[in-house]
Amino acid sequence: MPALDQTVSPSSNAATDADEGRRLGLWLTLPAQILVLFISVFPLLMQLYISLTDWSPLDGTGWWMAWESWNTFANYTDLMTDNRFFGALGRTALIMLVCVPVEFLLGLGLAILFVQDFPGKRVFYSILLMPMMVVPAVAGYMFFMLFQSGGPVNMLISALTGQPVALAWLSSPGTALIAVMIADIWQWTPLMFLILLAGLVGVPEDQLKAASLLGASWPQRFRYIMLPRMKTIILIALAIRVIENFKIFDTLFIMTGGGPGVATETISVYIYKVTQQDLIWGYVAAIALVILIVLSILVSLAISRMNKARAEA
């Protein structure tokens, strides 16, 4: 009877080593994973619990006693009929729909310009990135001063038109939102520019040279080589700005405080006012959960589009 072969193949040894490495990595990272899970899940569960109650700090009891004012889904039903909430949501969407495309187009144009070499490029590059480095609250104060009735903006318009202009930018519902959008575009176009420039620089140089030798013009090289290679980068840039624009607060609050009236009250400002002024924390928790769901859907859509773009590339 032939003897059994007791030798183990190298592939089996490699598979065993890989399994042991994965197990070791799991055990080493398990404490950190548990901590991250606790940090993420516990506040979410606590928020869900509070959103089903009428609890407020004014009750004089801790949040763990919020069950005493249980209201089931009353906060969510109230939310569906809250005109102020939908108004704030609409203004947030309007700012997002205006600012993000403008920032993208300006950032893309600047990225196309800066991908080429020209004199003083490093100096202009540093100057262009400066707005992004400014603290949003400081940027808000800067634009608050710029858009005063006797401020530099009206002085510039007066000089260009030859007529005295004393427009109350921040006191008029029609112009206050425009001023906020200008401030946001000024501060965050550099971020869009930086991300898109990184995408342009990452396009293979040999493909561009080959297309140039074959007679392709610059617009053709951009459309058929650069743009397809930048799909993922573009989606990342747009997703970042959409999410951040959805949370706009610092600059806007310093400039207008959500006013005049509620003309510039975005969802973040509305949540702040209901939390700090009205102290209706159960209702705020319900609003925050709804916003979390909306942003999660947006992120999921962005990720699916990025995966599709990566697969097509």
mmCIF file of C-alpha atoms in Angstrom:
data_model
loop_
_atom_site.group_PDB
_atom_site.id
_atom_site.type_symbol
_atom_site.label_atom_id
_atom_site.label_comp_id
_atom_site.label_asym_id
_atom_site.label_seq_id
_atom_site.Cartn_x
_atom_site.Cartn_y
_atom_site.Cartn_z
ATOM 1 C CA MET A 1 0.000 0.000 0.000
ATOM 2 C CA PRO A 2 1.580 3.333 -1.016
ATOM 3 C CA ALA A 3 2.588 5.712 1.748
ATOM 4 C CA LEU A 4 0.599 8.905 2.125
ATOM 5 C CA ASP A 5 2.375 12.022 1.009
ATOM 6 C CA GLN A 6 2.856 14.164 4.123
ATOM 7 C CA THR A 7 4.338 17.130 2.323
ATOM 8 C CA VAL A 8 2.429 20.409 2.269
ATOM 9 C CA SER A 9 2.412 22.508 -0.875
ATOM 10 C CA PRO A 10 3.789 26.080 -0.766
ATOM 11 C CA SER A 11 0.366 27.456 -1.753
ATOM 12 C CA SER A 12 -1.195 25.846 1.332
ATOM 13 C CA ASN A 13 1.481 27.415 3.555
ATOM 14 C CA ALA A 14 0.864 30.814 1.962
ATOM 15 C CA ALA A 15 -2.904 30.506 2.498
ATOM 16 C CA THR A 16 -2.394 29.514 6.142
ATOM 17 C CA ASP A 17 -0.020 32.437 6.730
ATOM 18 C CA ALA A 18 -2.501 34.813 5.106
ATOM 19 C CA ASP A 19 -5.349 33.541 7.320
ATOM 20 C CA GLU A 20 -3.190 33.927 10.427
ATOM 21 C CA GLY A 21 -2.206 37.433 9.331
ATOM 22 C CA ARG A 22 -5.850 38.401 8.884
ATOM 23 C CA ARG A 23 -6.773 36.993 12.292
ATOM 24 C CA LEU A 24 -3.880 38.813 13.935
ATOM 25 C CA GLY A 25 -4.856 42.065 12.227
ATOM 26 C CA LEU A 26 -8.449 41.609 13.364
ATOM 27 C CA TRP A 27 -7.445 41.094 16.993
ATOM 28 C CA LEU A 28 -5.039 44.045 16.926
ATOM 29 C CA THR A 29 -7.630 46.435 15.480
ATOM 30 C CA LEU A 30 -10.617 45.061 17.389
ATOM 31 C CA PRO A 31 -10.356 47.525 20.334
ATOM 32 C CA ALA A 32 -10.202 50.477 17.963
ATOM 33 C CA GLN A 33 -13.122 49.119 15.915
ATOM 34 C CA ILE A 34 -15.218 48.674 19.060
ATOM 35 C CA LEU A 35 -14.372 52.232 20.171
ATOM 36 C CA VAL A 36 -15.276 53.703 16.771
ATOM 37 C CA LEU A 37 -18.496 51.685 16.717
ATOM 38 C CA PHE A 38 -19.415 52.947 20.190
ATOM 39 C CA ILE A 39 -18.609 56.553 19.260
ATOM 40 C CA SER A 40 -20.760 56.283 16.131
ATOM 41 C CA VAL A 41 -23.642 54.110 17.254
ATOM 42 C CA PHE A 42 -24.259 55.355 20.803
ATOM 43 C CA PRO A 43 -24.948 59.018 19.874
ATOM 44 C CA LEU A 44 -27.132 57.860 16.991
ATOM 45 C CA LEU A 45 -29.231 55.616 19.237
ATOM 46 C CA MET A 46 -29.425 58.354 21.873
ATOM 47 C CA GLN A 47 -30.571 60.844 19.239
ATOM 48 C CA LEU A 48 -33.204 58.431 17.952
ATOM 49 C CA TYR A 49 -34.432 57.895 21.527
ATOM 50 C CA ILE A 50 -34.685 61.635 22.245
ATOM 51 C CA SER A 51 -36.410 62.293 18.901
ATOM 52 C CA LEU A 52 -39.328 60.168 20.091
ATOM 53 C CA THR A 53 -39.893 62.362 23.143
ATOM 54 C CA ASP A 54 -40.647 65.975 24.097
ATOM 55 C CA TRP A 55 -37.559 66.134 26.310
ATOM 56 C CA SER A 56 -35.872 69.488 26.887
ATOM 57 C CA PRO A 57 -33.117 70.625 29.294
ATOM 58 C CA LEU A 58 -35.767 72.833 30.862
ATOM 59 C CA ASP A 59 -37.485 69.688 32.181
ATOM 60 C CA GLY A 60 -34.854 69.478 34.907
ATOM 61 C CA THR A 61 -34.141 65.788 34.222
ATOM 62 C CA GLY A 62 -31.363 63.996 32.365
ATOM 63 C CA TRP A 63 -31.817 62.748 28.824
ATOM 64 C CA TRP A 64 -32.011 59.174 30.122
ATOM 65 C CA MET A 65 -35.336 60.135 31.732
ATOM 66 C CA ALA A 66 -36.751 61.408 28.451
ATOM 67 C CA TRP A 67 -39.126 58.428 28.325
ATOM 68 C CA GLU A 68 -41.327 60.296 30.789
ATOM 69 C CA SER A 69 -42.337 62.643 27.943
ATOM 70 C CA TRP A 70 -42.670 59.963 25.272
ATOM 71 C CA ASN A 71 -44.571 61.108 22.179
ATOM 72 C CA THR A 72 -43.727 58.318 19.689
ATOM 73 C CA PHE A 73 -43.595 59.934 16.226
ATOM 74 C CA ALA A 74 -45.179 63.307 17.028
ATOM 75 C CA ASN A 75 -41.956 65.190 16.283
ATOM 76 C CA TYR A 76 -41.748 63.641 12.833
ATOM 77 C CA THR A 77 -45.373 64.384 12.012
ATOM 78 C CA ASP A 78 -44.861 67.984 13.180
ATOM 79 C CA LEU A 79 -41.790 68.174 10.974
ATOM 80 C CA MET A 80 -43.811 67.256 7.895
ATOM 81 C CA THR A 81 -46.022 70.323 8.441
ATOM 82 C CA ASP A 82 -43.279 72.744 9.529
ATOM 83 C CA ASN A 83 -43.181 75.447 6.854
ATOM 84 C CA ARG A 84 -40.166 77.096 8.448
ATOM 85 C CA PHE A 85 -38.215 73.826 8.195
ATOM 86 C CA PHE A 86 -39.045 73.386 4.510
ATOM 87 C CA GLY A 87 -38.249 77.042 3.880
ATOM 88 C CA ALA A 88 -34.818 76.607 5.464
ATOM 89 C CA LEU A 89 -34.312 73.418 3.479
ATOM 90 C CA GLY A 90 -35.254 75.214 0.260
ATOM 91 C CA ARG A 91 -32.848 78.090 0.919
ATOM 92 C CA THR A 92 -30.077 75.603 1.681
ATOM 93 C CA ALA A 93 -30.800 73.806 -1.596
ATOM 94 C CA LEU A 94 -30.818 77.131 -3.471
ATOM 95 C CA ILE A 95 -27.418 78.111 -2.070
ATOM 96 C CA MET A 96 -26.105 74.650 -2.943
ATOM 97 C CA LEU A 97 -27.505 74.713 -6.497
ATOM 98 C CA VAL A 98 -25.961 78.134 -7.171
ATOM 99 C CA CYS A 99 -22.648 77.959 -5.329
ATOM 100 C CA VAL A 100 -21.491 74.431 -6.164
ATOM 101 C CA PRO A 101 -21.772 74.758 -9.990
ATOM 102 C CA VAL A 102 -20.153 78.220 -9.928
ATOM 103 C CA GLU A 103 -17.323 76.962 -7.711
ATOM 104 C CA PHE A 104 -16.873 73.949 -9.969
ATOM 105 C CA LEU A 105 -16.698 75.983 -13.185
ATOM 106 C CA LEU A 106 -14.349 78.574 -11.684
ATOM 107 C CA GLY A 107 -12.209 75.852 -10.102
ATOM 108 C CA LEU A 108 -12.030 73.906 -13.355
ATOM 109 C CA GLY A 109 -11.095 77.002 -15.331
ATOM 110 C CA LEU A 110 -8.352 77.890 -12.873
ATOM 111 C CA ALA A 111 -7.106 74.288 -12.815
ATOM 112 C CA ILE A 112 -6.844 74.272 -16.613
ATOM 113 C CA LEU A 113 -4.913 77.552 -16.439
ATOM 114 C CA PHE A 114 -2.548 76.411 -13.704
ATOM 115 C CA VAL A 115 -1.771 73.036 -15.250
ATOM 116 C CA GLN A 116 0.316 75.031 -17.743
ATOM 117 C CA ASP A 117 3.569 76.753 -16.815
ATOM 118 C CA PHE A 118 3.661 80.554 -16.805
ATOM 119 C CA PRO A 119 5.733 83.255 -15.048
ATOM 120 C CA GLY A 120 4.822 83.820 -11.403
ATOM 121 C CA LYS A 121 2.796 80.613 -11.197
ATOM 122 C CA ARG A 122 3.915 79.793 -7.629
ATOM 123 C CA VAL A 123 3.056 83.281 -6.368
ATOM 124 C CA PHE A 124 -0.401 83.265 -7.935
ATOM 125 C CA TYR A 125 -0.933 79.713 -6.704
ATOM 126 C CA SER A 126 -0.280 80.783 -3.098
ATOM 127 C CA ILE A 127 -2.502 83.844 -3.425
ATOM 128 C CA LEU A 128 -5.315 81.763 -4.922
ATOM 129 C CA LEU A 129 -5.306 79.320 -2.007
ATOM 130 C CA MET A 130 -5.406 82.017 0.683
ATOM 131 C CA PRO A 131 -9.235 82.324 0.939
ATOM 132 C CA MET A 132 -9.476 78.640 1.807
ATOM 133 C CA MET A 133 -7.108 79.199 4.753
ATOM 134 C CA VAL A 134 -9.295 81.902 6.317
ATOM 135 C CA VAL A 135 -11.449 80.799 9.263
ATOM 136 C CA PRO A 136 -15.111 80.818 8.082
ATOM 137 C CA ALA A 137 -16.155 83.078 10.970
ATOM 138 C CA VAL A 138 -13.435 85.568 10.032
ATOM 139 C CA ALA A 139 -14.517 85.375 6.389
ATOM 140 C CA GLY A 140 -18.067 86.101 7.518
ATOM 141 C CA TYR A 141 -16.932 89.217 9.395
ATOM 142 C CA MET A 142 -14.879 90.348 6.394
ATOM 143 C CA PHE A 143 -17.861 90.133 4.055
ATOM 144 C CA PHE A 144 -20.118 91.653 6.720
ATOM 145 C CA MET A 145 -17.923 94.768 6.558
ATOM 146 C CA LEU A 146 -17.585 94.664 2.767
ATOM 147 C CA PHE A 147 -21.353 94.637 2.205
ATOM 148 C CA GLN A 148 -22.233 97.483 4.564
ATOM 149 C CA SER A 149 -24.150 100.404 3.065
ATOM 150 C CA GLY A 150 -21.016 102.549 3.145
ATOM 151 C CA GLY A 151 -18.672 99.638 2.537
ATOM 152 C CA PRO A 152 -16.170 98.903 -0.254
ATOM 153 C CA VAL A 153 -18.670 96.987 -2.424
ATOM 154 C CA ASN A 154 -21.040 99.963 -2.743
ATOM 155 C CA MET A 155 -18.066 102.298 -3.194
ATOM 156 C CA LEU A 156 -16.803 100.142 -6.066
ATOM 157 C CA ILE A 157 -20.239 100.036 -7.716
ATOM 158 C CA SER A 158 -20.513 103.817 -7.300
ATOM 159 C CA ALA A 159 -17.122 104.305 -8.969
ATOM 160 C CA LEU A 160 -18.064 102.030 -11.880
ATOM 161 C CA THR A 161 -21.532 103.517 -12.470
ATOM 162 C CA GLY A 162 -20.682 107.121 -11.682
ATOM 163 C CA GLN A 163 -23.671 107.365 -9.366
ATOM 164 C CA PRO A 164 -23.817 107.122 -5.556
ATOM 165 C CA VAL A 165 -24.946 103.681 -4.425
ATOM 166 C CA ALA A 166 -25.914 102.892 -0.825
ATOM 167 C CA LEU A 167 -27.511 99.489 -1.224
ATOM 168 C CA ALA A 168 -28.337 97.760 2.091
ATOM 169 C CA TRP A 169 -27.083 94.342 1.019
ATOM 170 C CA LEU A 170 -27.511 92.523 4.315
ATOM 171 C CA SER A 171 -30.758 94.229 5.330
ATOM 172 C CA SER A 172 -32.708 93.365 2.209
ATOM 173 C CA PRO A 173 -34.166 89.864 1.739
ATOM 174 C CA GLY A 174 -33.423 90.039 -1.981
ATOM 175 C CA THR A 175 -29.706 90.808 -1.681
ATOM 176 C CA ALA A 176 -28.685 89.227 1.631
ATOM 177 C CA LEU A 177 -28.699 85.709 0.162
ATOM 178 C CA ILE A 178 -26.671 86.913 -2.835
ATOM 179 C CA ALA A 179 -24.041 88.361 -0.495
ATOM 180 C CA VAL A 180 -23.841 85.057 1.380
ATOM 181 C CA MET A 181 -23.404 83.146 -1.894
ATOM 182 C CA ILE A 182 -20.612 85.485 -3.004
ATOM 183 C CA ALA A 183 -18.801 84.911 0.277
ATOM 184 C CA ASP A 184 -19.138 81.128 -0.032
ATOM 185 C CA ILE A 185 -17.925 81.143 -3.645
ATOM 186 C CA TRP A 186 -14.941 83.322 -2.719
ATOM 187 C CA GLN A 187 -13.842 81.062 0.108
ATOM 188 C CA TRP A 188 -14.393 77.593 -1.340
ATOM 189 C CA THR A 189 -13.574 77.933 -5.040
ATOM 190 C CA PRO A 190 -9.885 77.368 -4.130
ATOM 191 C CA LEU A 191 -10.735 73.968 -2.644
ATOM 192 C CA MET A 192 -12.512 72.949 -5.849
ATOM 193 C CA PHE A 193 -9.557 74.278 -7.834
ATOM 194 C CA LEU A 194 -7.070 72.287 -5.739
ATOM 195 C CA ILE A 195 -8.950 68.989 -6.142
ATOM 196 C CA LEU A 196 -9.480 69.432 -9.885
ATOM 197 C CA LEU A 197 -5.870 70.497 -10.421
ATOM 198 C CA ALA A 198 -4.752 67.278 -8.744
ATOM 199 C CA GLY A 199 -6.971 65.370 -11.162
ATOM 200 C CA LEU A 200 -5.538 67.159 -14.198
ATOM 201 C CA VAL A 201 -1.961 66.623 -13.075
ATOM 202 C CA GLY A 202 -2.695 62.901 -12.653
ATOM 203 C CA VAL A 203 -3.630 62.448 -16.338
ATOM 204 C CA PRO A 204 -0.867 60.351 -18.070
ATOM 205 C CA GLU A 205 1.439 62.676 -19.964
ATOM 206 C CA ASP A 206 2.274 60.092 -22.631
ATOM 207 C CA GLN A 207 -1.384 59.872 -23.709
ATOM 208 C CA LEU A 208 -1.583 63.646 -24.094
ATOM 209 C CA LYS A 209 1.643 63.733 -26.131
ATOM 210 C CA ALA A 210 0.440 60.891 -28.343
ATOM 211 C CA ALA A 211 -2.854 62.670 -28.996
ATOM 212 C CA SER A 212 -0.987 65.893 -29.750
ATOM 213 C CA LEU A 213 1.264 64.117 -32.275
ATOM 214 C CA LEU A 214 -1.841 62.687 -33.935
ATOM 215 C CA GLY A 215 -3.148 66.204 -34.447
ATOM 216 C CA ALA A 216 -5.687 66.458 -31.626
ATOM 217 C CA SER A 217 -6.410 70.018 -30.525
ATOM 218 C CA TRP A 218 -6.367 71.032 -26.852
ATOM 219 C CA PRO A 219 -10.179 70.964 -26.516
ATOM 220 C CA GLN A 220 -10.173 67.485 -28.053
ATOM 221 C CA ARG A 221 -7.456 66.290 -25.654
ATOM 222 C CA PHE A 222 -9.407 67.725 -22.747
ATOM 223 C CA ARG A 223 -12.734 66.201 -23.812
ATOM 224 C CA TYR A 224 -11.561 62.731 -24.815
ATOM 225 C CA ILE A 225 -8.541 62.146 -22.535
ATOM 226 C CA MET A 226 -8.561 64.455 -19.519
ATOM 227 C CA LEU A 227 -12.270 64.576 -18.735
ATOM 228 C CA PRO A 228 -12.851 60.785 -18.758
ATOM 229 C CA ARG A 229 -9.826 60.327 -16.489
ATOM 230 C CA MET A 230 -11.176 62.944 -14.072
ATOM 231 C CA LYS A 231 -14.695 61.565 -13.597
ATOM 232 C CA THR A 232 -13.963 60.152 -10.155
ATOM 233 C CA ILE A 233 -12.111 63.302 -9.046
ATOM 234 C CA ILE A 234 -14.974 65.513 -10.258
ATOM 235 C CA LEU A 235 -17.560 63.433 -8.390
ATOM 236 C CA ILE A 236 -15.452 63.573 -5.217
ATOM 237 C CA ALA A 237 -15.094 67.357 -5.486
ATOM 238 C CA LEU A 238 -18.820 67.849 -6.103
ATOM 239 C CA ALA A 239 -19.788 65.474 -3.286
ATOM 240 C CA ILE A 240 -17.521 67.266 -0.799
ATOM 241 C CA ARG A 241 -18.878 70.694 -1.689
ATOM 242 C CA VAL A 242 -22.520 69.567 -1.755
ATOM 243 C CA ILE A 243 -22.225 68.090 1.747
ATOM 244 C CA GLU A 244 -20.250 71.042 3.127
ATOM 245 C CA ASN A 245 -22.565 73.560 1.464
ATOM 246 C CA PHE A 246 -25.512 71.765 2.996
ATOM 247 C CA LYS A 247 -23.954 72.495 6.410
ATOM 248 C CA ILE A 248 -23.141 76.160 5.783
ATOM 249 C CA PHE A 249 -23.303 78.071 9.058
ATOM 250 C CA ASP A 250 -20.310 80.116 10.280
ATOM 251 C CA THR A 251 -19.992 82.647 7.467
ATOM 252 C CA LEU A 252 -23.732 83.041 7.033
ATOM 253 C CA PHE A 253 -24.457 83.421 10.754
ATOM 254 C CA ILE A 254 -21.809 86.137 11.185
ATOM 255 C CA MET A 255 -23.041 88.024 8.124
ATOM 256 C CA THR A 256 -26.812 87.916 8.625
ATOM 257 C CA GLY A 257 -27.698 85.679 11.577
ATOM 258 C CA GLY A 258 -30.280 84.097 9.282
ATOM 259 C CA GLY A 259 -31.983 87.423 8.654
ATOM 260 C CA PRO A 260 -33.476 89.719 7.740
ATOM 261 C CA GLY A 261 -36.345 87.742 9.199
ATOM 262 C CA VAL A 262 -35.702 84.247 7.872
ATOM 263 C CA ALA A 263 -34.484 85.337 4.417
ATOM 264 C CA THR A 264 -31.090 83.614 4.823
ATOM 265 C CA GLU A 265 -32.046 81.005 7.404
ATOM 266 C CA THR A 266 -30.539 77.724 6.212
ATOM 267 C CA ILE A 267 -31.152 74.358 7.812
ATOM 268 C CA SER A 268 -28.053 74.669 10.011
ATOM 269 C CA VAL A 269 -29.097 78.096 11.283
ATOM 270 C CA TYR A 270 -32.637 76.834 11.861
ATOM 271 C CA ILE A 271 -31.371 73.877 13.900
ATOM 272 C CA TYR A 272 -29.126 76.212 15.910
ATOM 273 C CA LYS A 273 -32.013 78.554 16.729
ATOM 274 C CA VAL A 274 -34.395 75.761 17.717
ATOM 275 C CA THR A 275 -31.654 74.200 19.863
ATOM 276 C CA GLN A 276 -30.257 77.273 21.614
ATOM 277 C CA GLN A 277 -33.234 79.641 21.668
ATOM 278 C CA ASP A 278 -36.319 77.429 21.758
ATOM 279 C CA LEU A 279 -34.593 74.513 23.572
ATOM 280 C CA ILE A 280 -36.874 71.960 21.886
ATOM 281 C CA TRP A 281 -34.250 69.232 21.809
ATOM 282 C CA GLY A 282 -36.554 66.340 21.009
ATOM 283 C CA TYR A 283 -37.735 68.128 17.878
ATOM 284 C CA VAL A 284 -34.158 69.063 16.963
ATOM 285 C CA ALA A 285 -33.123 65.415 17.239
ATOM 286 C CA ALA A 286 -35.852 64.489 14.757
ATOM 287 C CA ILE A 287 -34.688 67.198 12.326
ATOM 288 C CA ALA A 288 -31.072 66.071 12.611
ATOM 289 C CA LEU A 289 -31.995 62.448 11.874
ATOM 290 C CA VAL A 290 -33.931 63.469 8.771
ATOM 291 C CA ILE A 291 -30.968 65.543 7.559
ATOM 292 C CA LEU A 292 -28.630 62.625 8.284
ATOM 293 C CA ILE A 293 -30.779 60.350 6.120
ATOM 294 C CA VAL A 294 -30.819 62.904 3.279
ATOM 295 C CA LEU A 295 -27.042 63.364 3.374
ATOM 296 C CA SER A 296 -26.517 59.592 3.573
ATOM 297 C CA ILE A 297 -28.579 59.155 0.416
ATOM 298 C CA LEU A 298 -26.529 61.840 -1.345
ATOM 299 C CA VAL A 299 -23.270 60.203 -0.268
ATOM 300 C CA SER A 300 -24.502 56.769 -1.383
ATOM 301 C CA LEU A 301 -25.425 58.154 -4.795
ATOM 302 C CA ALA A 302 -22.031 59.830 -5.111
ATOM 303 C CA ILE A 303 -20.203 56.626 -4.153
ATOM 304 C CA SER A 304 -22.212 54.538 -6.626
ATOM 305 C CA ARG A 305 -21.465 57.040 -9.390
ATOM 306 C CA MET A 306 -17.762 57.010 -8.474
ATOM 307 C CA ASN A 307 -17.667 53.225 -8.623
ATOM 308 C CA LYS A 308 -19.405 53.312 -12.000
ATOM 309 C CA ALA A 309 -16.970 55.928 -13.300
ATOM 310 C CA ARG A 310 -14.016 53.881 -12.045
ATOM 311 C CA ALA A 311 -15.383 50.762 -13.753
ATOM 312 C CA GLU A 312 -15.845 52.602 -17.055
ATOM 313 C CA ALA A 313 -12.310 54.009 -16.851
#
